[in-house]
Amino acid sequence: MIVFDRVSRSYGRGKGQHVALKELSLTLEPGKFTAVVGTSGSGKTTLLNILGGLDREWTGSLRFWDQPMESLSDAALSALRNTQIGFVFQHFYLLDHLTCAENVQLPSYFDRRPPRPDQAARAEELLRKVGLGGRAGDRPTQLSGGQRQRVAIARALFNQPRLILCDEPTGSLDRRTGLQIIDLFQRLVEQDGLTLVVVTHEEHISRMAHRIVRLEDGELRSNEVNTPAAAEEG
Amino acid sequence: MTLGKLLRLVGQNLRRNARNFAFSSVGIVVGIATFIFFVGLGEGVRTVVMDKIFVYNQLEAIPRSYDVGAFRAEGGLFGGTRLNDATVEELRGVPGVRGVYPKLRLTFPARASGGKELMGKNFYTELIADGIPERVVTDLPDPSRFRDWEGGEVTCDAGCPDGSVCGEGARCVKQTCTPPQRDRDGAAAADPCPGKSYCAADTRQCELPIPVIANPRLLEIYNGSVHTAMKGSKGALAQVPRLSTTALEGLHFNVTFGKSFIGSAARGEPIERRCELVGFSDKAITLGVTMPIGYVQRFNGTFGSEERGDYHSLLIETSNNEAVVPVAAYVTDRLNLALDDKYENAQKAGLIITIITAIFSLISIVIVTIAAINITHTFLMVIAERRREIGLLRALGATRPNISAMILCEAVVVGALGGALGCGLGLGVAAGADAAFARFVQDFPFKPDTLFAWNPAFFAVAVGGAVFFCLLGALLPAARAANMDPAAALTGR
């Protein structure tokens, strides 16, 4: 369970101050797909950064499965990101000098738990799961946009996180490929019980979520339960 | 993050940014090469100057002299310690002293002639000679050849030497002989004495040659100066060969004791003796020859002025170069003796070499410091380029220390590689300088085979210094990368 309680975030000071989130209170259920929608500058990405522990300059309270994120040290927050949160970005952020399998294994570099003996095998298994079996040795530059995003998803899944945070995951993809990616996410939520939070400005993507959170000028405009549409319908 | 994973990440990053890092490490390579070159050169020159020219760890204590008006007075008259066996024993007990060797000079005129078998004709010269205890000369191929044959009775047990037979009381007795006559042309008939012995005109006995040693520096001076200068002369001198220790060992020459080209001894009738050069040693007098001290004592007793039996100088060998200064202080301050000019000259030369080496080392440090600034710029540039990547690593769980360690580790690798390459370049340039020196610089005394001397510590300091300066250069970029706001880095804010 993720609980936002009067979470605020502002940038700058004095007259130039911009409030990105205003006292947001929100609860996200585990094992569900939540879409965060809104126009540009509505605070979607700010919400995602705070939830992902990437941004610490906020006020209020945020509980991440009973852990108060506001009181976690940088090291504890790093460990939380490493083991419990997976990130998927609009521009994939794959390292071109590494192979797909190496990119997928990147989270293991910062994992303080004893190393798994089967890391390479797990990377290949995850690549198969996202439909890229046999491409483990390829470089990201050899892949299409959709394939790169699948590698990024495999990387997000590597440390078996509870929460996957996606910032415009289909923003750089064509509609068809984007729908395939969302379909993949839906399957992950259903099969693995993952909690998925997707920031998007695309309505057809948000219609596939269990909950749609709408932000406007940093404020919660609506928070609705939704009956997810199938990817094909989207 | 484990060290293995850190190194893997660093290796991947370095491979990706190889060109940037190669460019930025040029300064480190040049700086370290400069450092290695000049430190090696300084050490090489110091080795030649201190070990060959001045033999820094050998001090020669002499009586202190005082100028009183137009006169010069020596030693004990003004309270200086006498150079006798008691002083030798006292000095042997001083910490840092490895050995003390008394030296006694000939105190009367003498001249030498010989060298026909080497040069084709005999040469004549005033003879300067001194004596030292034979036991201190240990650096000869066969130290037993440097021996006082007249120093006591020789028993027959070990066999009598050439020219002696076993006589009464199982003691070796010299054979009597008739000196060979010379014909009208001055050529001598064959010597009647066996082996190395020869028939001495004054004793009419078979005598063994007096074993003498020479200083290797004498040979250096000959080969470096005399031989070079004589090349352009007329006649036999133009043919004088370069000489080596092995060519000279065993050389015989005649010495007239009690008479020279300048004058004659106040006492005694001049006598002629044969000498044999048995080797070269640092313990020998620089210009002249050195013989077992017993010969000098006896000759001085026959021909020399009346003296109270003190030595003329004491050769003090220290256990290492570090002990030279305290031992020198003991000699001058406690014993009120003087040290010969070599010590002062060695100190001056050592100081000059140290200053020159320090100046060039400083220049190399300036180069490396500039390189460190260049490293800072490169790392700042690389970090700016890798901003999103660093944000990504933070998102994937990297802590601030992880990011910092990654950047610093990259700097260590760049520094270590740059340092190693710098050492290689320095050695290469040094080898080139050595080759040029050997080819284009004419022979001179003490011309070394190499201008450089290497100590493993130089390379450790060079690579360590390169790593240190790279780390220094990467500190700011590492701190900046570690403190990067991951959210801002990922969103490009």
XYZ file of C-alpha atoms in Angstrom:
727
model
C 0.000 0.000 0.000
C 1.286 3.445 -0.939
C -0.174 6.390 0.944
C 0.459 10.020 0.064
C -0.566 12.344 2.851
C -0.539 16.097 2.080
C 2.551 15.790 -0.069
C 3.745 19.091 -1.557
C 6.655 20.003 -3.767
C 7.693 23.400 -5.020
C 10.638 24.672 -7.065
C 12.392 28.014 -6.626
C 11.786 30.657 -3.984
C 9.929 33.895 -3.494
C 8.105 35.345 -6.475
C 9.615 32.777 -8.840
C 8.366 29.853 -6.793
C 6.472 27.219 -8.699
C 4.321 24.740 -6.846
C 4.438 21.391 -8.641
C 2.359 19.408 -6.131
C -0.116 20.868 -3.657
C -0.906 18.812 -0.559
C -1.603 15.652 -2.481
C -3.276 12.897 -0.536
C -3.711 9.638 -2.342
C -3.705 5.888 -1.754
C -2.485 3.370 -4.313
C -3.491 -0.254 -3.932
C -0.889 -2.982 -4.341
C -1.178 -5.285 -7.370
C -3.046 -2.689 -9.392
C -2.296 -0.605 -12.469
C -2.683 3.091 -11.746
C -2.503 5.666 -14.519
C -1.542 9.203 -13.605
C -2.799 11.594 -16.225
C -2.827 15.294 -16.725
C -1.557 18.016 -18.959
C 2.068 19.009 -19.196
C 3.180 20.690 -15.944
C 0.339 19.179 -13.951
C 2.797 17.447 -11.565
C 2.687 13.890 -12.942
C 6.456 13.428 -13.198
C 6.995 15.177 -9.852
C 4.653 12.660 -8.250
C 6.530 9.831 -9.893
C 9.951 11.177 -8.768
C 8.759 11.518 -5.186
C 7.236 8.048 -5.182
C 10.431 6.625 -6.727
C 12.633 8.216 -4.041
C 14.426 10.264 -6.677
C 13.241 13.558 -5.223
C 13.626 14.283 -1.523
C 12.774 17.986 -1.446
C 9.124 17.590 -0.587
C 6.924 18.013 2.468
C 4.194 15.845 3.890
C 4.191 12.125 4.474
C 4.522 9.177 2.150
C 4.259 5.594 3.335
C 5.667 2.886 1.110
C 4.360 -0.393 2.481
C 4.667 0.947 6.016
C 8.018 2.612 5.419
C 7.895 6.395 5.919
C 9.880 7.571 2.907
C 10.402 11.056 4.307
C 12.610 9.647 7.086
C 14.767 7.335 4.974
C 18.428 8.206 4.533
C 19.953 8.493 1.090
C 21.474 5.020 1.451
C 18.181 3.492 2.624
C 16.313 5.220 -0.165
C 18.884 3.916 -2.675
C 18.403 0.392 -1.327
C 14.628 0.821 -1.592
C 14.916 1.945 -5.210
C 17.229 -0.948 -5.948
C 15.171 -3.735 -4.427
C 11.552 -2.572 -4.439
C 11.111 -0.166 -7.307
C 11.625 -0.609 -11.015
C 11.769 2.372 -13.361
C 10.769 2.573 -16.992
C 11.414 5.855 -18.774
C 10.075 7.400 -21.938
C 13.560 7.456 -23.503
C 14.470 3.982 -22.178
C 17.885 5.119 -20.829
C 19.739 2.019 -21.888
C 23.529 2.106 -21.920
C 24.552 1.674 -25.540
C 27.996 0.282 -24.703
C 26.440 -2.662 -22.874
C 24.573 -5.624 -24.323
C 20.880 -6.092 -23.630
C 21.668 -8.731 -21.005
C 24.194 -6.445 -19.329
C 21.688 -3.611 -19.299
C 19.129 -5.889 -17.700
C 21.627 -6.874 -14.988
C 22.537 -3.271 -14.094
C 20.412 -3.179 -10.894
C 22.451 -6.118 -9.557
C 25.540 -3.872 -9.445
C 24.019 -1.913 -6.567
C 22.244 -4.759 -4.801
C 23.736 -5.256 -1.370
C 22.163 -8.660 -0.949
C 24.290 -11.748 -1.684
C 24.644 -12.054 -5.465
C 22.438 -14.554 -7.276
C 24.465 -17.245 -8.987
C 22.180 -17.251 -12.008
C 22.231 -13.562 -12.902
C 22.955 -14.020 -16.590
C 20.317 -16.740 -16.838
C 17.786 -14.518 -15.108
C 18.548 -11.673 -17.497
C 17.956 -13.978 -20.459
C 14.782 -15.322 -18.889
C 13.459 -11.783 -18.413
C 14.365 -10.879 -21.975
C 12.412 -13.954 -23.139
C 9.514 -12.867 -20.948
C 9.367 -9.483 -22.650
C 9.623 -11.100 -26.059
C 13.313 -10.620 -26.739
C 14.613 -14.166 -26.434
C 17.811 -14.554 -28.407
C 18.656 -10.834 -28.342
C 20.628 -10.930 -25.071
C 23.959 -10.277 -26.782
C 22.693 -7.440 -28.980
C 23.444 -3.799 -28.267
C 20.493 -1.454 -27.749
C 21.455 0.361 -30.952
C 20.583 -2.799 -32.873
C 16.998 -2.751 -31.565
C 13.836 -0.873 -32.477
C 12.195 1.580 -30.060
C 9.665 -0.958 -28.850
C 12.360 -3.561 -28.334
C 14.464 -1.112 -26.359
C 11.539 -0.354 -24.100
C 11.116 -4.085 -23.529
C 14.767 -4.284 -22.473
C 14.097 -1.390 -20.073
C 11.109 -3.280 -18.663
C 13.229 -6.404 -18.203
C 15.796 -4.261 -16.373
C 13.036 -2.847 -14.135
C 11.965 -6.381 -13.267
C 15.439 -7.768 -12.563
C 15.472 -7.317 -8.771
C 11.826 -8.455 -8.457
C 10.444 -5.108 -7.282
C 7.015 -4.505 -5.753
C 6.418 -1.341 -7.693
C 7.083 -0.403 -11.307
C 7.096 3.305 -12.109
C 6.731 4.270 -15.743
C 7.163 7.790 -17.033
C 5.463 8.081 -20.426
C 6.576 4.551 -21.373
C 4.892 4.733 -24.753
C 5.740 8.344 -25.470
C 8.496 7.465 -27.901
C 6.677 4.589 -29.540
C 4.081 4.345 -32.232
C 0.545 3.542 -31.115
C 0.685 -0.137 -31.961
C 4.004 -0.724 -30.216
C 2.816 1.338 -27.264
C -0.228 -0.845 -26.890
C 1.941 -3.958 -26.985
C 4.024 -2.521 -24.163
C 0.953 -1.744 -22.075
C -0.352 -5.222 -22.787
C 2.927 -6.550 -21.443
C 2.502 -4.414 -18.318
C -1.034 -5.687 -17.808
C 0.169 -9.246 -17.976
C 2.919 -8.517 -15.452
C 0.404 -7.027 -13.052
C -1.898 -9.986 -13.437
C 0.727 -12.716 -13.368
C 3.256 -11.317 -10.881
C 1.006 -9.139 -8.727
C 3.105 -6.073 -9.423
C 1.943 -2.607 -8.543
C 2.214 -0.418 -11.613
C 2.090 3.346 -11.766
C 2.172 4.802 -15.247
C 2.418 8.498 -15.940
C 0.876 9.224 -19.318
C -0.926 11.865 -21.231
C -2.401 9.320 -23.617
C -6.044 8.605 -22.827
C -6.075 5.188 -24.505
C -3.291 4.064 -22.203
C -4.972 5.338 -19.064
C -8.178 3.488 -19.996
C -6.350 0.229 -19.457
C -5.593 1.037 -15.787
C -7.475 -0.059 -12.668
C -7.328 3.477 -11.340
C -6.966 6.791 -13.072
C -5.511 9.653 -11.076
C -5.922 13.015 -12.773
C -3.734 15.943 -11.787
C -4.136 19.573 -12.718
C -1.754 22.342 -11.688
C -0.284 20.104 -9.005
C -3.618 19.278 -7.441
C -5.597 16.064 -7.453
C -8.508 16.718 -9.791
C -9.949 13.177 -9.769
C -9.155 9.704 -8.507
C -11.364 7.121 -10.191
C -11.548 3.382 -10.204
C -11.634 2.119 -13.768
C -12.496 -1.117 -15.449
C -9.461 -1.779 -17.572
C -9.966 -2.104 -21.254
C -8.020 -4.753 -23.104
C -5.003 -3.558 -25.020
C -6.618 -4.505 -28.335
C -9.582 -2.272 -27.528
C -7.374 0.658 -26.488
C 28.559 -2.323 -4.486
C 31.302 -4.946 -4.361
C 34.791 -4.177 -5.613
C 34.381 -6.627 -8.478
C 31.215 -4.947 -9.691
C 32.777 -1.522 -9.246
C 35.770 -2.529 -11.347
C 33.497 -4.014 -13.993
C 31.522 -0.810 -14.205
C 34.712 1.259 -14.285
C 36.171 -0.923 -17.021
C 33.019 -0.500 -19.121
C 33.067 3.274 -18.639
C 36.765 3.598 -19.442
C 36.413 1.587 -22.623
C 33.536 3.797 -23.707
C 35.389 7.038 -22.949
C 38.835 5.750 -23.924
C 39.529 8.635 -26.305
C 38.629 11.327 -23.757
C 40.710 9.734 -21.053
C 43.639 9.039 -23.373
C 43.678 12.699 -24.362
C 43.438 13.930 -20.783
C 46.151 11.571 -19.560
C 48.709 12.902 -22.059
C 49.739 15.510 -19.494
C 50.121 12.839 -16.826
C 52.228 10.685 -19.153
C 54.494 13.600 -20.096
C 54.797 14.795 -16.488
C 55.651 11.358 -15.159
C 58.084 10.718 -18.032
C 59.824 14.000 -17.169
C 59.944 13.048 -13.515
C 61.351 9.575 -14.205
C 63.903 10.930 -16.685
C 65.297 13.585 -14.381
C 65.182 11.558 -11.189
C 66.974 8.706 -12.979
C 69.483 11.156 -14.427
C 70.055 12.777 -11.038
C 70.564 9.411 -9.402
C 72.846 8.268 -12.220
C 75.030 11.349 -11.975
C 75.026 11.082 -8.197
C 76.125 7.448 -8.431
C 79.057 8.331 -10.691
C 80.071 11.345 -8.631
C 79.630 9.785 -5.207
C 80.662 6.212 -5.882
C 83.367 6.624 -8.491
C 84.749 10.144 -8.390
C 84.534 10.987 -4.721
C 83.755 7.582 -3.179
C 81.545 9.443 -0.755
C 81.478 6.772 1.910
C 85.264 6.934 2.265
C 86.612 9.780 4.353
C 90.282 10.547 4.726
C 91.191 12.107 8.061
C 94.368 14.163 8.097
C 96.004 16.316 10.768
C 94.463 19.757 11.021
C 96.716 22.453 9.652
C 96.900 26.068 10.744
C 98.218 29.006 8.868
C 100.364 31.093 11.168
C 101.642 34.048 9.206
C 103.555 32.678 6.263
C 103.876 29.235 7.847
C 101.600 26.245 8.073
C 101.629 24.084 11.170
C 100.021 20.668 11.541
C 98.160 18.698 14.099
C 99.157 17.877 17.619
C 101.042 21.082 18.204
C 97.656 22.812 18.468
C 95.846 20.021 20.249
C 94.643 17.844 17.315
C 94.463 14.099 17.864
C 97.514 12.128 16.721
C 97.013 9.691 13.876
C 98.223 6.601 15.675
C 96.890 3.139 16.521
C 94.896 4.501 19.489
C 93.011 6.863 17.186
C 92.426 4.036 14.726
C 90.885 1.940 17.504
C 88.740 4.849 18.738
C 87.409 5.493 15.241
C 86.621 1.822 14.734
C 84.224 2.110 17.679
C 82.284 5.055 16.213
C 78.770 4.079 15.060
C 78.526 3.966 11.279
C 82.217 3.229 10.777
C 82.822 0.040 8.831
C 86.584 0.212 8.774
C 89.564 2.447 9.497
C 92.757 2.065 7.509
C 95.926 3.939 8.397
C 97.925 5.328 5.507
C 101.578 6.224 5.458
C 103.237 8.136 2.649
C 106.794 7.779 1.426
C 108.683 10.684 2.980
C 111.618 10.747 0.596
C 112.125 11.019 -3.195
C 111.614 8.015 -5.445
C 111.213 7.444 -9.149
C 109.801 4.692 -11.293
C 110.563 3.367 -14.758
C 108.986 0.705 -16.900
C 106.115 -0.023 -19.232
C 108.162 -1.183 -22.224
C 106.132 -4.349 -22.638
C 102.953 -2.263 -22.874
C 104.031 0.917 -24.599
C 107.030 -0.264 -26.569
C 109.421 1.882 -24.586
C 110.089 2.622 -20.971
C 108.584 5.639 -19.293
C 110.097 7.429 -16.293
C 108.225 9.274 -13.600
C 108.492 10.646 -10.101
C 106.882 8.127 -7.806
C 104.237 9.054 -5.312
C 103.400 6.135 -3.070
C 101.841 5.328 0.238
C 101.190 2.250 2.293
C 98.158 0.657 3.919
C 97.676 -2.534 5.913
C 97.379 -5.400 3.465
C 94.368 -6.913 5.266
C 92.154 -3.967 4.260
C 92.562 -4.609 0.552
C 89.883 -7.161 -0.061
C 88.605 -6.052 -3.457
C 91.380 -7.601 -5.544
C 90.873 -10.715 -7.675
C 93.490 -12.394 -5.432
C 93.959 -10.366 -2.216
C 96.747 -12.703 -1.040
C 99.057 -11.214 -3.684
C 99.036 -7.876 -1.841
C 101.447 -9.052 0.810
C 104.488 -7.796 2.675
C 107.118 -10.394 1.759
C 109.660 -8.742 4.049
C 107.323 -8.332 7.002
C 108.540 -11.323 8.999
C 110.107 -14.700 8.757
C 108.477 -17.116 6.339
C 108.392 -20.737 7.425
C 108.852 -23.608 5.049
C 105.499 -25.236 5.964
C 103.538 -23.714 3.121
C 106.436 -23.804 0.718
C 108.992 -21.026 0.261
C 108.277 -18.232 -2.231
C 110.215 -17.745 -5.455
C 113.906 -16.979 -4.774
C 113.931 -18.550 -1.298
C 114.958 -21.965 -0.069
C 114.241 -23.777 3.159
C 117.053 -23.076 5.627
C 117.859 -23.485 9.284
C 114.948 -23.841 11.664
C 112.582 -24.591 8.762
C 112.628 -20.922 7.765
C 112.796 -19.670 4.220
C 116.088 -17.997 3.359
C 116.638 -15.809 0.304
C 118.997 -17.240 -2.261
C 122.179 -15.298 -2.911
C 122.846 -14.247 -6.482
C 125.083 -12.274 -8.745
C 123.318 -9.423 -10.480
C 123.279 -9.855 -14.257
C 125.842 -7.760 -16.115
C 124.785 -5.311 -18.794
C 126.498 -5.350 -22.191
C 127.743 -2.288 -24.056
C 124.225 -1.533 -25.377
C 122.817 -1.607 -21.853
C 120.944 -4.866 -22.360
C 120.965 -7.044 -19.257
C 121.773 -10.739 -19.235
C 119.160 -13.202 -18.005
C 118.296 -12.875 -14.331
C 119.638 -15.801 -12.306
C 116.751 -15.830 -9.785
C 113.804 -18.225 -10.268
C 110.153 -17.383 -10.909
C 109.070 -13.871 -10.115
C 112.117 -13.121 -8.017
C 114.959 -10.985 -9.321
C 118.538 -10.400 -8.258
C 118.823 -7.096 -6.355
C 122.115 -5.294 -6.917
C 122.437 -3.977 -3.368
C 121.561 -7.111 -1.382
C 122.845 -9.611 -3.979
C 119.895 -11.759 -2.999
C 116.838 -12.946 -4.857
C 114.071 -10.520 -3.920
C 110.351 -10.734 -4.662
C 108.768 -7.710 -6.370
C 106.982 -5.289 -4.021
C 103.252 -5.793 -4.636
C 101.493 -2.501 -5.345
C 97.947 -1.530 -6.138
C 96.592 1.455 -8.042
C 93.308 3.311 -7.882
C 90.846 2.614 -10.727
C 90.414 6.389 -11.014
C 94.025 6.615 -12.175
C 93.128 4.353 -15.060
C 90.038 6.451 -15.779
C 92.134 9.610 -15.871
C 94.641 7.944 -18.167
C 92.040 6.552 -20.571
C 89.831 9.633 -20.434
C 92.520 12.329 -20.649
C 96.053 11.159 -21.366
C 95.098 8.586 -23.957
C 92.759 11.033 -25.708
C 95.333 13.832 -25.621
C 98.146 11.629 -26.872
C 96.252 10.537 -29.963
C 97.342 13.693 -31.724
C 100.987 13.521 -30.666
C 104.016 12.451 -32.689
C 105.981 9.255 -32.295
C 105.446 6.481 -29.788
C 103.031 8.471 -27.632
C 100.500 8.483 -30.449
C 100.458 4.695 -30.211
C 99.660 4.475 -26.515
C 96.724 2.098 -26.126
C 93.658 2.372 -23.924
C 94.399 0.385 -20.830
C 92.281 -1.971 -18.797
C 92.732 -3.376 -15.324
C 93.315 -6.855 -16.666
C 95.951 -5.634 -19.121
C 97.833 -3.891 -16.342
C 97.626 -6.532 -13.664
C 100.997 -8.241 -13.345
C 102.856 -5.248 -14.812
C 106.419 -4.999 -13.451
C 108.347 -1.761 -13.114
C 111.493 -0.635 -11.345
C 111.601 1.902 -8.553
C 114.604 3.759 -7.282
C 114.019 4.551 -3.621
C 115.977 7.481 -2.198
C 116.484 9.321 -5.448
C 114.270 10.987 -7.988
C 114.537 13.469 -10.829
C 114.122 16.301 -8.354
C 116.450 15.304 -5.582
C 117.852 12.631 -3.328
C 117.002 11.438 0.158
C 118.816 13.108 3.037
C 119.770 9.721 4.395
C 120.706 6.343 2.987
C 122.051 5.137 -0.328
C 119.445 4.837 -3.096
C 118.369 1.302 -3.861
C 116.496 -0.187 -6.782
C 113.566 -2.511 -6.312
C 111.109 -4.115 -8.621
C 107.373 -3.609 -8.108
C 104.461 -5.636 -9.404
C 101.019 -4.162 -9.972
C 98.743 -6.789 -8.404
C 95.438 -5.037 -8.968
C 93.204 -2.014 -8.645
C 91.393 -0.938 -5.508
C 89.486 2.095 -4.198
C 91.733 1.909 -1.153
C 94.778 2.919 -3.219
C 96.088 6.468 -3.472
C 94.509 8.336 -6.398
C 97.703 9.461 -8.122
C 100.475 7.006 -7.456
C 100.703 3.491 -6.102
C 99.974 1.928 -2.760
C 102.006 -0.834 -1.191
C 101.722 -2.821 2.041
C 102.391 -0.406 4.887
C 105.355 -2.414 6.197
C 107.440 -1.549 3.123
C 106.722 2.163 3.585
C 107.607 2.011 7.277
C 110.926 0.342 6.507
C 111.784 2.621 3.594
C 110.880 5.715 5.599
C 113.125 4.371 8.384
C 116.000 4.115 5.920
C 115.512 7.207 3.761
C 112.879 9.417 5.394
C 112.994 12.240 7.875
C 112.887 11.486 11.586
C 109.239 11.463 12.701
C 107.396 10.233 15.749
C 105.849 7.287 13.902
C 102.324 8.583 13.329
C 100.325 7.772 10.223
C 99.843 10.447 7.590
C 96.149 9.902 7.221
C 93.365 7.526 8.169
C 91.019 6.173 5.567
C 87.587 5.804 7.193
C 84.953 3.744 5.442
C 81.369 4.234 6.582
C 78.719 1.548 6.440
C 76.530 3.699 4.164
C 76.213 7.218 2.772
C 73.875 8.270 5.584
C 76.619 7.628 8.163
C 79.091 9.940 6.397
C 77.920 13.203 7.972
C 77.872 12.032 11.630
C 81.210 10.246 11.234
C 82.693 13.347 9.566
C 81.389 15.451 12.454
C 83.024 13.073 14.957
C 86.347 13.318 13.124
C 86.337 17.096 12.877
C 84.613 18.063 16.143
C 85.607 15.354 18.622
C 89.029 14.387 17.298
C 89.886 17.866 15.982
C 91.172 16.347 12.749
C 90.598 17.633 9.246
C 89.066 15.850 6.281
C 90.665 16.029 2.888
C 89.138 18.198 0.151
C 87.357 15.231 -1.400
C 84.741 15.251 1.358
C 83.940 18.923 0.934
C 83.886 18.582 -2.852
C 81.638 15.539 -2.599
C 79.253 17.485 -0.385
C 79.193 20.393 -2.839
C 78.693 18.080 -5.803
C 75.984 16.190 -3.941
C 74.232 19.457 -3.084
C 74.375 20.690 -6.670
C 73.028 17.385 -7.989
C 70.253 17.427 -5.390
C 69.292 21.000 -6.283
C 69.272 20.289 -10.021
C 67.284 17.091 -9.508
C 64.863 18.948 -7.239
C 64.379 21.719 -9.822
C 63.588 19.258 -12.587
C 61.382 17.205 -10.276
C 59.556 20.415 -9.447
C 59.083 21.106 -13.149
C 57.654 17.625 -13.595
C 55.344 18.176 -10.635
C 54.141 21.416 -12.247
C 53.451 19.487 -15.459
C 51.561 16.807 -13.546
C 49.621 19.469 -11.618
C 48.552 21.095 -14.880
C 47.634 17.620 -16.074
C 45.526 17.175 -12.941
C 43.619 20.348 -13.834
C 43.150 18.899 -17.302
C 41.886 15.695 -15.690
C 39.382 17.771 -13.712
C 38.120 19.372 -16.906
C 37.876 16.037 -18.673
C 35.998 14.422 -15.831
C 33.654 17.403 -15.548
C 33.008 17.146 -19.272
C 32.516 13.390 -19.132
C 30.183 13.736 -16.168
C 28.145 16.396 -17.957
C 27.872 14.010 -20.907
C 26.918 11.156 -18.583
C 24.417 13.166 -16.544
C 21.430 11.045 -17.572
C 23.431 7.849 -17.078
C 24.372 8.878 -13.545
C 20.708 9.722 -12.898
C 19.797 6.273 -14.201
C 22.353 4.551 -11.946
C 20.965 6.470 -8.985
C 17.453 5.364 -9.977
C 18.660 1.774 -10.153
C 19.953 1.961 -6.591
C 23.428 3.504 -6.711
C 24.217 5.478 -3.598
C 26.151 8.743 -3.612
C 29.324 6.942 -2.412
C 28.842 4.399 -5.242
C 28.852 7.173 -7.842
C 31.767 8.917 -6.172
C 33.740 5.657 -5.950
C 33.039 4.930 -9.596
C 34.454 8.303 -10.733
C 37.444 8.116 -8.380
C 38.179 4.553 -9.440
C 38.156 5.675 -13.067
C 40.670 8.362 -12.046
C 42.848 5.764 -10.305
C 42.913 3.593 -13.408
C 43.650 6.585 -15.659
C 46.395 7.655 -13.224
C 47.919 4.188 -12.943
C 47.891 3.656 -16.717
C 49.181 7.184 -17.327
C 51.862 6.677 -14.698
C 52.937 3.348 -16.163
C 53.027 4.797 -19.674
C 54.946 7.797 -18.331
C 57.506 5.473 -16.740
C 57.837 3.605 -20.030
C 58.250 6.846 -21.967
C 60.793 8.140 -19.431
C 62.792 4.911 -19.705
C 62.627 5.057 -23.488
C 63.864 8.652 -23.621
C 66.589 7.751 -21.109
C 67.697 4.834 -23.293
C 67.819 7.210 -26.277
C 69.831 9.740 -24.272
C 72.237 6.995 -23.208
C 72.696 5.847 -26.797
C 73.317 9.425 -27.966
C 75.707 10.019 -25.071
C 77.711 6.895 -25.875
C 77.846 7.721 -29.571
C 78.418 11.453 -29.678
C 80.260 12.319 -26.468
C 84.024 11.671 -26.441
C 85.638 9.656 -23.703
C 86.414 11.536 -20.522
C 87.501 10.405 -17.065
C 84.769 8.454 -15.286
C 82.587 8.480 -18.397
C 79.807 6.163 -17.281
C 78.242 3.404 -19.344
C 74.868 4.908 -18.504
C 73.819 8.347 -17.310
C 70.919 6.920 -15.365
C 70.426 4.885 -12.238
C 67.070 3.356 -11.419
C 65.556 2.550 -8.114
C 62.230 0.685 -7.870
C 61.082 3.396 -5.474
C 61.186 5.956 -8.341
C 58.599 4.002 -10.273
C 56.441 3.455 -7.210
C 56.547 7.196 -6.482
C 55.885 8.034 -10.146
C 52.848 5.781 -10.493
C 51.663 6.690 -6.987
C 52.056 10.380 -7.838
C 50.150 9.985 -11.085
C 47.329 8.217 -9.249
C 47.374 10.880 -6.532
C 47.163 13.764 -8.996
C 44.424 12.054 -10.994
C 42.486 11.445 -7.801
C 43.017 15.075 -6.865
C 41.752 16.131 -10.273
C 38.708 13.866 -10.006
C 37.669 14.900 -6.495
C 35.516 17.826 -7.581
C 33.871 15.977 -10.497
C 33.235 12.964 -8.244
C 31.599 15.150 -5.610
C 29.540 16.898 -8.267
C 28.410 13.576 -9.765
C 27.574 12.108 -6.363
C 25.503 15.134 -5.388
C 23.649 15.240 -8.677
C 19.892 15.332 -8.200
C 18.802 12.089 -9.904
C 15.343 13.396 -10.738
C 16.796 16.527 -12.344
C 19.432 14.468 -14.148
C 16.821 12.103 -15.590
C 14.397 14.792 -16.669
C 17.212 16.998 -18.020
C 16.105 19.815 -15.726
